[in-house]
Coordinates of C-alpha atoms and ligand atoms in Angstrom, one line a residue:
M1 CA 244.7 124.3 184.7
I2 CA 242.5 122.8 187.5
G3 CA 239.4 120.8 186.6
L4 CA 238.1 120.4 183.0
A5 CA 239.5 122.8 180.5
R6 CA 236.5 124.4 178.7
I7 CA 237.1 124.6 174.9
G8 CA 235.2 127.0 172.6
I9 CA 235.4 126.3 168.9
L10 CA 234.8 129.0 166.2
I11 CA 233.7 127.9 162.8
S12 CA 232.3 129.5 159.6
G13 CA 231.4 126.4 157.5
R14 CA 231.7 122.7 157.2
G15 CA 233.2 122.1 160.6
S16 CA 234.9 118.8 160.0
N17 CA 237.9 119.8 162.2
M18 CA 235.5 120.9 164.9
I19 CA 233.7 117.5 164.8
A20 CA 237.0 115.6 164.8
L21 CA 238.2 117.6 167.8
A22 CA 234.9 117.2 169.7
D23 CA 234.9 113.5 169.0
A24 CA 238.5 113.2 170.2
V25 CA 237.6 115.0 173.4
R26 CA 234.6 112.8 173.9
A27 CA 236.7 109.7 173.3
G28 CA 239.1 110.8 176.0
R29 CA 242.0 111.5 173.6
V30 CA 242.2 115.1 175.0
P31 CA 242.3 114.5 178.7
N32 CA 240.6 116.8 181.2
A33 CA 238.7 118.8 178.6
Q34 CA 235.3 119.5 177.3
V35 CA 233.9 121.3 174.2
A36 CA 231.6 123.8 175.9
V37 CA 230.4 125.8 172.9
V38 CA 230.6 126.0 169.1
I39 CA 230.2 129.6 167.7
S40 CA 229.7 130.4 164.0
D41 CA 229.7 133.8 162.3
Q42 CA 227.6 132.2 159.5
P43 CA 224.0 131.1 160.3
D44 CA 224.0 128.5 157.6
A45 CA 227.3 126.8 158.6
A46 CA 226.9 123.1 158.1
G47 CA 228.9 122.4 161.2
L48 CA 226.3 123.9 163.5
A49 CA 223.8 121.0 162.9
R50 CA 226.6 118.4 163.4
A51 CA 227.6 120.0 166.7
K52 CA 223.9 120.1 167.9
E53 CA 223.6 116.4 167.0
R54 CA 226.3 115.8 169.5
G55 CA 224.6 117.8 172.2
I56 CA 227.1 120.7 172.1
E57 CA 225.8 124.2 172.6
T58 CA 225.9 126.2 169.5
L59 CA 225.6 130.0 169.0
V60 CA 225.5 132.2 165.9
V61 CA 227.1 135.6 166.2
E62 CA 226.5 137.3 162.8
R63 CA 228.5 140.3 161.8
R64 CA 225.4 142.3 160.6
G65 CA 227.5 145.1 159.1
R66 CA 229.3 145.8 162.3
K67 CA 233.0 146.6 162.5
R68 CA 235.3 143.7 163.4
A69 CA 236.0 144.9 167.0
E70 CA 232.3 145.2 167.8
H71 CA 231.5 141.8 166.4
D72 CA 234.4 140.3 168.2
R73 CA 233.3 141.9 171.5
E74 CA 230.0 140.0 171.3
I75 CA 232.0 136.7 170.8
I76 CA 234.4 137.5 173.6
A77 CA 231.4 138.1 175.9
A78 CA 229.8 134.8 174.9
L79 CA 233.1 133.0 175.5
N80 CA 233.6 134.7 178.9
E81 CA 230.0 134.0 180.0
R82 CA 230.8 130.3 179.5
N83 CA 234.2 130.5 181.2
I84 CA 236.1 129.3 178.1
D85 CA 239.7 128.5 178.7
L86 CA 240.9 127.7 175.2
V87 CA 239.6 129.0 171.9
C88 CA 240.1 126.8 168.8
L89 CA 239.6 128.3 165.4
A90 CA 238.4 125.6 162.9
G91 CA 237.8 127.0 159.5
Y92 CA 236.8 130.4 161.0
M93 CA 237.1 132.7 158.1
R94 CA 237.5 136.0 159.9
V95 CA 240.7 137.6 161.1
L96 CA 240.5 138.3 164.8
S97 CA 240.7 141.9 166.2
S98 CA 243.6 142.8 168.5
E99 CA 241.1 143.0 171.3
F100 CA 240.1 139.4 170.8
I101 CA 243.7 138.3 170.7
E102 CA 244.5 140.3 173.9
A103 CA 241.5 138.8 175.7
F104 CA 242.7 135.3 175.1
R105 CA 246.4 135.8 174.6
G106 CA 248.2 132.4 174.3
R107 CA 244.9 130.6 174.5
I108 CA 243.8 130.8 170.9
L109 CA 244.8 128.0 168.4
N110 CA 244.3 127.8 164.7
I111 CA 244.7 125.0 162.1
H112 CA 246.0 125.8 158.7
P113 CA 246.4 123.5 155.7
S114 CA 250.1 124.0 154.9
L115 CA 253.5 123.7 156.6
L116 CA 253.7 127.2 157.9
P117 CA 255.5 129.5 157.4
S118 CA 254.9 128.4 153.8
F119 CA 251.6 129.4 152.2
P120 CA 249.8 131.5 154.9
G121 CA 246.5 133.1 154.1
L122 CA 243.8 131.8 151.7
D123 CA 244.1 129.0 149.2
A124 CA 247.1 127.3 150.9
Q125 CA 246.6 124.1 148.9
Q126 CA 246.4 126.0 145.6
Q127 CA 249.6 127.9 146.6
A128 CA 251.4 124.6 147.2
L129 CA 250.4 123.3 143.8
E130 CA 251.5 126.5 142.1
H131 CA 254.9 126.2 143.7
E132 CA 255.2 122.5 142.7
V133 CA 256.3 121.6 146.3
K134 CA 256.7 117.9 146.8
W135 CA 255.6 118.0 150.4
T136 CA 253.0 120.2 152.1
G137 CA 250.9 119.5 155.2
C138 CA 249.1 121.1 158.1
T139 CA 250.0 123.2 161.1
V140 CA 248.4 124.0 164.4
H141 CA 249.7 127.3 165.8
F142 CA 248.9 129.9 168.4
V143 CA 247.1 132.9 167.1
D144 CA 248.8 136.3 167.4
E145 CA 248.5 139.6 165.5
T146 CA 250.3 138.1 162.4
L147 CA 248.4 136.3 159.7
D148 CA 249.0 132.6 160.3
G149 CA 252.3 133.6 161.9
G150 CA 252.0 132.7 165.6
P151 CA 254.2 130.1 167.4
I152 CA 253.9 126.6 165.9
I153 CA 252.6 123.8 168.2
A154 CA 252.4 120.8 165.8
Q155 CA 252.7 119.9 162.2
R156 CA 252.2 116.9 159.8
A157 CA 253.8 116.5 156.4
V158 CA 251.7 115.3 153.5
P159 CA 253.2 114.3 150.0
V160 CA 252.0 116.0 146.9
S161 CA 251.6 113.9 143.7
D162 CA 252.1 115.1 140.2
D163 CA 248.5 114.6 139.3
D164 CA 247.0 116.3 142.4
T165 CA 244.2 118.8 142.1
V166 CA 243.3 121.3 144.8
E167 CA 240.5 118.8 145.8
S168 CA 242.6 115.7 146.0
L169 CA 245.4 117.5 147.9
S170 CA 243.0 119.2 150.3
A171 CA 241.3 115.9 151.1
R172 CA 244.7 114.2 151.8
I173 CA 245.7 117.2 154.1
L174 CA 242.3 117.2 155.8
E175 CA 242.7 113.6 157.0
Q176 CA 245.9 114.7 158.8
E177 CA 244.3 117.8 160.1
H178 CA 241.6 115.8 161.8
E179 CA 244.2 113.9 163.8
L180 CA 246.6 116.8 164.4
Y181 CA 244.2 119.3 166.0
S182 CA 243.3 117.1 169.0
E183 CA 246.9 116.1 169.5
A184 CA 248.0 119.8 169.6
V185 CA 245.2 120.7 172.0
A186 CA 246.2 117.8 174.3
L187 CA 249.8 119.1 174.2
V188 CA 248.8 122.6 175.0
L189 CA 246.5 121.6 177.9
N190 CA 249.1 119.3 179.3
N191 CA 251.8 122.0 179.3
N192 CA 249.4 124.4 181.0
H193 CA 248.6 121.8 183.6
R194 CA 252.3 121.4 184.5
D195 CA 252.9 125.1 184.8
Ligands
GRF1 C1 240.6 123.4 156.9 O1 241.3 123.0 155.8 C2 241.4 124.3 157.9 O2 242.7 124.0 157.9 C3 241.2 125.6 157.3 O3 239.9 125.7 156.8 C4 239.4 124.3 156.5 C5 238.2 124.1 157.4 O4 237.6 122.9 157.1 N1 241.5 126.7 158.2 P1 236.5 122.4 158.2 O5 235.4 123.5 158.3 O6 237.1 122.1 159.5 O7 235.9 121.1 157.6

């Protein structure tokens, strides 16, 4: 990749991973990159205001009762208009259409709060507690047509304690997520650069 890699981040809510990634980019921990846009499918996503505070362009693309493919087409167009090279899902709560995946094949990343392939889908921390695992963690992976099943880029392990609740475990995992996402993005961009 020549020049600055333009990153687009998709969120639906709080956006703490988006902020951690944007701050890492700004601090130079993800070389040769810039966060060009943050897109939310939810108009009231808390992360939108936090991105704006940082001077990042934000955009809301609501579903408005449309089918997934049609909604995704609007997002794809917005990403293409801004020449986005890499799409990072950060708490984006919608499954992508095959059209979206095809449009950015190998250039969409997601962060998930478990050591995949364990506990894909919703409530990963709850699933970990139910299984009484002693270790869980977080994973950054490429997005393909499978649910949380694409090739794994990076992982961090996190211990589970006997008295953990979903809240306490989620908070411990989230701390690691915030460091892992930017490391994984740097890794991916660096590999593309060498190709
Ligand atoms: C994170 O736990 C992430 O792994 C999962 O959704 C949560 C989003 O949190 N996909 P935030 O919006 O980044 O704060």
